[in-house]
Amino acid sequence: MKLDESARGVFVIAPTPFHPDGRLDDASADRMTDFFLESGCDGLTVLGVMGEAPKLDGAEALGFAARIARRAGKAPVVVGVSAPGFAAMRALARGAMDAGAAGVMIAPPSHLRNDEAVLAYFRQAVEAIGEDVPWVLQDYPQLFQVQMPPALIRRIVSECPSCVMLKHEDWPGLEKISALRGFQKEGTLRPLSILCGNGGVFLDFEMERGADGAMTGYAFPDMLVDLVRLSAKGDREAAHDLFDAHLPMIRYELQPGVGLAVRKYVLMRRGVLASDAQRRPASALSAAARAEVEYLLGRLARRDPRAQLARAA
Amino acid sequence: MKLDESARGVFVIAPTPFHPDGRLDDASADRMTDFFLESGCDGLTVLGVMGEAPKLDGAEALGFAARIARRAGKAPVVVGVSAPGFAAMRALARGAMDAGAAGVMIAPPSHLRNDEAVLAYFRQAVEAIGEDVPWVLQDYPQLFQVQMPPALIRRIVSECPSCVMLKHEDWPGLEKISALRGFQKEGTLRPLSILCGNGGVFLDFEMERGADGAMTGYAFPDMLVDLVRLSAKGDREAAHDLFDAHLPMIRYELQPGVGLAVRKYVLMRRGVLASDAQRRPASALSAAARAEVEYLLGRLARRDPRAQLARAA
Amino acid sequence: MKLDESARGVFVIAPTPFHPDGRLDDASADRMTDFFLESGCDGLTVLGVMGEAPKLDGAEALGFAARIARRAGKAPVVVGVSAPGFAAMRALARGAMDAGAAGVMIAPPSHLRNDEAVLAYFRQAVEAIGEDVPWVLQDYPQLFQVQMPPALIRRIVSECPSCVMLKHEDWPGLEKISALRGFQKEGTLRPLSILCGNGGVFLDFEMERGADGAMTGYAFPDMLVDLVRLSAKGDREAAHDLFDAHLPMIRYELQPGVGLAVRKYVLMRRGVLASDAQRRPASALSAAARAEVEYLLGRLARRDPRAQLARAA
Amino acid sequence: MKLDESARGVFVIAPTPFHPDGRLDDASADRMTDFFLESGCDGLTVLGVMGEAPKLDGAEALGFAARIARRAGKAPVVVGVSAPGFAAMRALARGAMDAGAAGVMIAPPSHLRNDEAVLAYFRQAVEAIGEDVPWVLQDYPQLFQVQMPPALIRRIVSECPSCVMLKHEDWPGLEKISALRGFQKEGTLRPLSILCGNGGVFLDFEMERGADGAMTGYAFPDMLVDLVRLSAKGDREAAHDLFDAHLPMIRYELQPGVGLAVRKYVLMRRGVLASDAQRRPASALSAAARAEVEYLLGRLARRDPRAQLARAA
């Protein structure tokens, strides 16, 4: 099943599990996939910014994406294919789709600095991967330094029929959701799925502004699922109560660099990953940071039992 | 009294109050100064990133800094003097000190991309403002794009005796505080005040890592004062409880661009500013954003009575 | 006389003359102005990128611009007013126009990264300086990092009636001139003066593509005048012969940072400036660089007698 | 034979020949290799910035490097292996060395903004490719935005014994060569080959400052060979005469983007490449640009018979 603009819910950004010696950890990959789906996630996204993708060679990247897609069964898997050149992008995109992926995700390279250049880039990307591959536009200016205001996103979506989803992680970003939904109301933008990133740090209000869900990687994706559900059914106070309980941890996990270490550590503590190892060059948690995470877990456990974990060794 | 490395507590980043027609609002400036000091703040910082400094001409900037310094009496006032050229930096720095400021704050310009260039810049800045002017090193890579790891900060502090404080707002930044305090323990870095920025979004842990306080601009500086006090006396749970109650609002106010509008709006709602106007070009709160802020205030009021405000008109 | 879209010829970018102790050198400023006009220049531009503008405080900048405008008499003087804030831009622009400037020049700040942001910036700049002030759009992506393709320049010019000239220094830039002139042929762009910068390193072909002349700062502006004249009358071989003779020196003077030192040195050697001093922080020519400049002057003197200078002390 | 610090002369940056339909053109690749060696080049560099490397997938890149290395026989071939991740860098570096390359070239990624980060990057790169692979440090701040002053280059070279060469293309760059050679005279920097890039636009003086030769891609590498030879034997006037004759074309070919189109066009006109095609996305010469190149060739032919080419079709 290919991804389309009706996608909604939670597409969790999956890390790439490694053994401490740097090899891919297939058992953890399978267990992680199962855990995410059992948590209620609607889909998975692999090889994203937090997926350590540049540390995998081409064969490894394709193999990992294929494994997750196979394990996920009917649940859609999106594969990050951003690359410095269209040859590598095409190879991974075609290979992943052949292996069962539902779509791919593309971020614009940081040197694009005007609307024409951004549009040209995405046209060329579509030419490279093929018009039959549905893709997600990643809008993450804090990292990629490319700024796409609502009207530019509308142009990209209009000119590229195979673009079916926006991974929204501009900051600030609430008005952008309102603007895009406003375009749709006035009939100048076709249907488009909007899933939000940025670790979910604005998901409480993003849902209220019209987002379809989340595509992000918090270590409690089951909370994201609940939040999206509560918000969808209009249970505002309950949604914010749940969100606020998790916000101290969401904020901690959102830190660049350190964040992936926190995420893998918590997923290991939850029994999902066998190890929190990153492939080299890796960033590790200091003892102080690990103690802070444990302290946050302890405080969170009072309000969300999912954070009640056996003591770390 | 000049600023020195013993500074601690809360130095609130003050916005610049304007009338709706764009003139400086002196009455609000005075009332704001009084409010900040009554809230327990130890000092004020004006003409920072959130102070709309580039919208003031040279005479206005100096006049505003002088007014605040006069009103603040014995409380130290730090004046942001970052400028594209040393002539403007010198003029504002010398004028502000003559008018009673306690020190100045300098951020490195974004084109500096290696240690030598950063060091040379600060040496030249000290030559420009004079070695008798104490200054605060602003470390804010997300905005200024200059990255100063701990060892480089140590070199700057060593080579520039008049640098007395670090405005710490790197992100992630917790390990940086630990590293600098570690340098001091091993005797390779002289005493230095470390006050934290970034809207206070990590202040709970920053205090525990060894920060001396906060230099930031949240619309509830009285909460920052309490947090620093609770943390200083080791009341960890109470500190985190207070912090967590405010985190949803802190997070909302931290948004670039929108954040200043939120801050001025809440200060107006608290009766501190007569207007939340920004001088043009200004960013305004949408109706949806204003409603979100009111919703957050309402939720916060259940846990902190300072957020119980009469309904907005 | 205000600048308008009929401007053509050579507008020389004037350096700011200093005494060795850092004071403005008024006598050199006057002599330089006379020299430029006697060399056949049609206008002067002051306080540009090569004018050490950030080293002047507001009063100095205005005083210097006023002095040059007075001395230049009927010849138009353009004043660079790019600034980090609109308050400073407005103050200098209004003051300079009152003092007899013909127009101002504005470059976009480096953080602008999409068409909307660029357009909004220039709209705000026009609001700040007033619609009665003619202005030059500086298109210099190598320095300012803002990329404006031809269609975006057309939008800026269309939306801002007071924009009368493009300072063209994109690189590569030949096709941009052809595109803009093509827009005019097809009737979608109003008349606009195009003067070329970048030290003149492509002026041979830029004239052939449709430029109206040069706005740049080579130390032999008399050569630029000849080149523009030869090119305008279609004497292609003579134009290229003259240009090629100077290209080794043009190339040498085009170096960032060092270039200003070369320019001031050669102007001093030609008797125009009393000193090649820059205000601090300054970049100086090494002995090796000075010897290279002298060597280039010696070689040039065989083909252009204007380079036959008495030996340096 | 592995590359070492004794390398000197001309290492020509080779383009990647394509058929008009986008396939690699093996026959042109072989003919080009022969031409470069017959022109007197001492080595070749493939898959550099001008080699369209990102348009090749991993297998193509390795195949192309291997073909050139085989064809070049004893002449050393350097392979550009810069990549967004160490997995891809390692794969290409190890593969190329196994296929007969003499060394690899690495450029730092643009996000590195302090000395520690730059040093860490190169340490990790060496760990990835293996300490047995000699490598060239590419110093090209205009493109990669990483600034490495002489003292930082000295640190990199000191900490990485397998770094044997600097591809010098900082701009301005003459003082950097003098500084590095000065370090060696004072005994603080070990022997290091310095070959200069930037299209050769400063090669006249770079040789005089102490460079060992050129690593660049001008379409007349035979001229570069002559220039290096004339300069090495101290025939200064002849060297500059030859250089100055070519400078108008060197300048034209140095344009970013367009430059590769010019280079391939001239190499096609010289009978080296069957086609000047670039793989998509490609930049093509406009008719006006092609006429300008032909005009420059015509003028050059009066001073260098190698530019006397039969008329283009």
Short mmCIF file of N, CA and C in Angstrom, two decimals, chain A residues 90-147:
data_model
loop_
_atom_site.label_atom_id
_atom_site.label_comp_id
_atom_site.label_asym_id
_atom_site.label_seq_id
_atom_site.Cartn_x
_atom_site.Cartn_y
_atom_site.Cartn_z
N ARG A 90 17.98 8.21 -5.69
CA ARG A 90 17.21 7.31 -6.55
C ARG A 90 17.41 5.84 -6.16
N ALA A 91 18.67 5.50 -5.94
CA ALA A 91 18.96 4.09 -5.63
C ALA A 91 18.22 3.65 -4.37
N LEU A 92 18.28 4.47 -3.33
CA LEU A 92 17.64 4.07 -2.08
C LEU A 92 16.11 4.11 -2.22
N ALA A 93 15.60 5.13 -2.93
CA ALA A 93 14.15 5.25 -3.06
C ALA A 93 13.56 4.08 -3.85
N ARG A 94 14.16 3.78 -4.99
CA ARG A 94 13.63 2.68 -5.81
C ARG A 94 13.78 1.35 -5.07
N GLY A 95 14.93 1.17 -4.46
CA GLY A 95 15.16 -0.08 -3.74
C GLY A 95 14.19 -0.26 -2.59
N ALA A 96 13.96 0.82 -1.85
CA ALA A 96 13.07 0.73 -0.68
C ALA A 96 11.64 0.44 -1.13
N MET A 97 11.21 1.11 -2.20
CA MET A 97 9.84 0.86 -2.67
C MET A 97 9.71 -0.59 -3.14
N ASP A 98 10.70 -1.07 -3.84
CA ASP A 98 10.65 -2.46 -4.28
C ASP A 98 10.58 -3.42 -3.08
N ALA A 99 11.19 -2.98 -1.97
CA ALA A 99 11.22 -3.85 -0.79
C ALA A 99 10.00 -3.66 0.09
N GLY A 100 9.04 -2.84 -0.36
CA GLY A 100 7.80 -2.77 0.39
C GLY A 100 7.55 -1.48 1.15
N ALA A 101 8.41 -0.48 0.99
CA ALA A 101 8.15 0.79 1.65
C ALA A 101 6.89 1.43 1.07
N ALA A 102 6.25 2.29 1.86
CA ALA A 102 5.02 2.95 1.41
C ALA A 102 5.30 4.30 0.77
N GLY A 103 6.47 4.84 1.04
CA GLY A 103 6.82 6.15 0.51
C GLY A 103 8.19 6.55 1.01
N VAL A 104 8.65 7.71 0.56
CA VAL A 104 9.97 8.19 0.97
C VAL A 104 9.85 9.61 1.52
N MET A 105 10.90 10.06 2.16
CA MET A 105 10.90 11.41 2.71
C MET A 105 12.13 12.15 2.19
N ILE A 106 11.93 13.42 1.79
CA ILE A 106 13.01 14.21 1.19
C ILE A 106 13.08 15.56 1.89
N ALA A 107 14.29 15.93 2.30
CA ALA A 107 14.53 17.26 2.85
C ALA A 107 15.38 18.05 1.85
N PRO A 108 15.16 19.35 1.77
CA PRO A 108 15.94 20.16 0.83
C PRO A 108 17.34 20.42 1.39
N PRO A 109 18.36 20.42 0.53
CA PRO A 109 19.73 20.68 1.00
C PRO A 109 19.91 22.15 1.37
N SER A 110 20.82 22.40 2.28
CA SER A 110 20.90 23.70 2.95
C SER A 110 21.34 24.85 2.05
N HIS A 111 21.80 24.58 0.84
CA HIS A 111 22.27 25.70 0.02
C HIS A 111 21.14 26.36 -0.77
N LEU A 112 19.93 25.86 -0.68
CA LEU A 112 18.83 26.44 -1.46
C LEU A 112 18.34 27.71 -0.77
N ARG A 113 18.36 28.82 -1.48
CA ARG A 113 18.07 30.09 -0.81
C ARG A 113 17.07 30.97 -1.55
N ASN A 114 16.32 30.40 -2.47
CA ASN A 114 15.22 31.18 -3.03
C ASN A 114 14.18 30.22 -3.58
N ASP A 115 13.00 30.72 -3.85
CA ASP A 115 11.88 29.85 -4.20
C ASP A 115 12.15 29.03 -5.45
N GLU A 116 12.72 29.68 -6.46
CA GLU A 116 13.02 28.95 -7.70
C GLU A 116 13.93 27.77 -7.46
N ALA A 117 14.96 28.00 -6.66
CA ALA A 117 15.93 26.94 -6.40
C ALA A 117 15.28 25.78 -5.65
N VAL A 118 14.41 26.10 -4.70
CA VAL A 118 13.74 25.05 -3.93
C VAL A 118 12.81 24.25 -4.85
N LEU A 119 12.04 24.97 -5.67
CA LEU A 119 11.14 24.28 -6.59
C LEU A 119 11.91 23.40 -7.57
N ALA A 120 12.98 23.94 -8.11
CA ALA A 120 13.78 23.17 -9.07
C ALA A 120 14.32 21.91 -8.42
N TYR A 121 14.74 22.05 -7.16
CA TYR A 121 15.30 20.88 -6.48
C TYR A 121 14.27 19.75 -6.37
N PHE A 122 13.07 20.11 -5.96
CA PHE A 122 12.08 19.05 -5.77
C PHE A 122 11.62 18.46 -7.11
N ARG A 123 11.57 19.32 -8.14
CA ARG A 123 11.26 18.76 -9.47
C ARG A 123 12.31 17.73 -9.89
N GLN A 124 13.57 18.07 -9.65
CA GLN A 124 14.65 17.15 -10.01
C GLN A 124 14.62 15.89 -9.15
N ALA A 125 14.26 16.06 -7.90
CA ALA A 125 14.18 14.88 -7.02
C ALA A 125 13.10 13.93 -7.50
N VAL A 126 11.95 14.51 -7.89
CA VAL A 126 10.86 13.66 -8.39
C VAL A 126 11.30 12.97 -9.68
N GLU A 127 11.99 13.69 -10.54
CA GLU A 127 12.50 13.07 -11.77
C GLU A 127 13.43 11.91 -11.41
N ALA A 128 14.23 12.10 -10.35
CA ALA A 128 15.19 11.06 -9.98
C ALA A 128 14.51 9.82 -9.41
N ILE A 129 13.60 10.00 -8.49
CA ILE A 129 13.00 8.84 -7.82
C ILE A 129 11.85 8.25 -8.63
N GLY A 130 11.30 9.03 -9.54
CA GLY A 130 10.17 8.54 -10.33
C GLY A 130 8.86 9.09 -9.80
N GLU A 131 7.96 9.42 -10.70
CA GLU A 131 6.70 10.05 -10.30
C GLU A 131 5.75 9.09 -9.60
N ASP A 132 6.10 7.81 -9.64
CA ASP A 132 5.22 6.82 -9.00
C ASP A 132 5.52 6.64 -7.51
N VAL A 133 6.55 7.32 -7.02
CA VAL A 133 6.91 7.14 -5.61
C VAL A 133 6.33 8.28 -4.77
N PRO A 134 5.38 7.97 -3.87
CA PRO A 134 4.85 9.03 -3.02
C PRO A 134 5.91 9.51 -2.04
N TRP A 135 5.90 10.82 -1.81
CA TRP A 135 6.97 11.32 -0.91
C TRP A 135 6.46 12.37 0.06
N VAL A 136 7.23 12.47 1.12
CA VAL A 136 6.95 13.38 2.23
C VAL A 136 7.93 14.54 2.14
N LEU A 137 7.41 15.74 2.17
CA LEU A 137 8.23 16.94 2.17
C LEU A 137 8.61 17.27 3.60
N GLN A 138 9.91 17.26 3.89
CA GLN A 138 10.34 17.55 5.27
C GLN A 138 10.69 19.03 5.37
N ASP A 139 9.98 19.72 6.23
CA ASP A 139 10.15 21.17 6.39
C ASP A 139 10.76 21.44 7.76
N TYR A 140 12.06 21.50 7.81
CA TYR A 140 12.77 21.54 9.09
C TYR A 140 13.89 22.59 9.00
N PRO A 141 13.49 23.86 8.98
CA PRO A 141 14.47 24.93 8.73
C PRO A 141 15.57 25.03 9.79
N GLN A 142 15.27 24.67 11.03
CA GLN A 142 16.30 24.77 12.06
C GLN A 142 17.51 23.90 11.70
N LEU A 143 17.26 22.77 11.06
CA LEU A 143 18.37 21.89 10.71
C LEU A 143 18.85 22.13 9.28
N PHE A 144 17.92 22.21 8.34
CA PHE A 144 18.32 22.25 6.94
C PHE A 144 18.51 23.67 6.42
N GLN A 145 18.07 24.66 7.20
CA GLN A 145 18.30 26.06 6.86
C GLN A 145 17.57 26.51 5.60
N VAL A 146 16.62 25.74 5.16
CA VAL A 146 15.80 26.14 4.02
C VAL A 146 14.43 26.55 4.56
N GLN A 147 14.04 27.76 4.21
CA GLN A 147 12.78 28.29 4.74
C GLN A 147 11.70 28.26 3.67
#
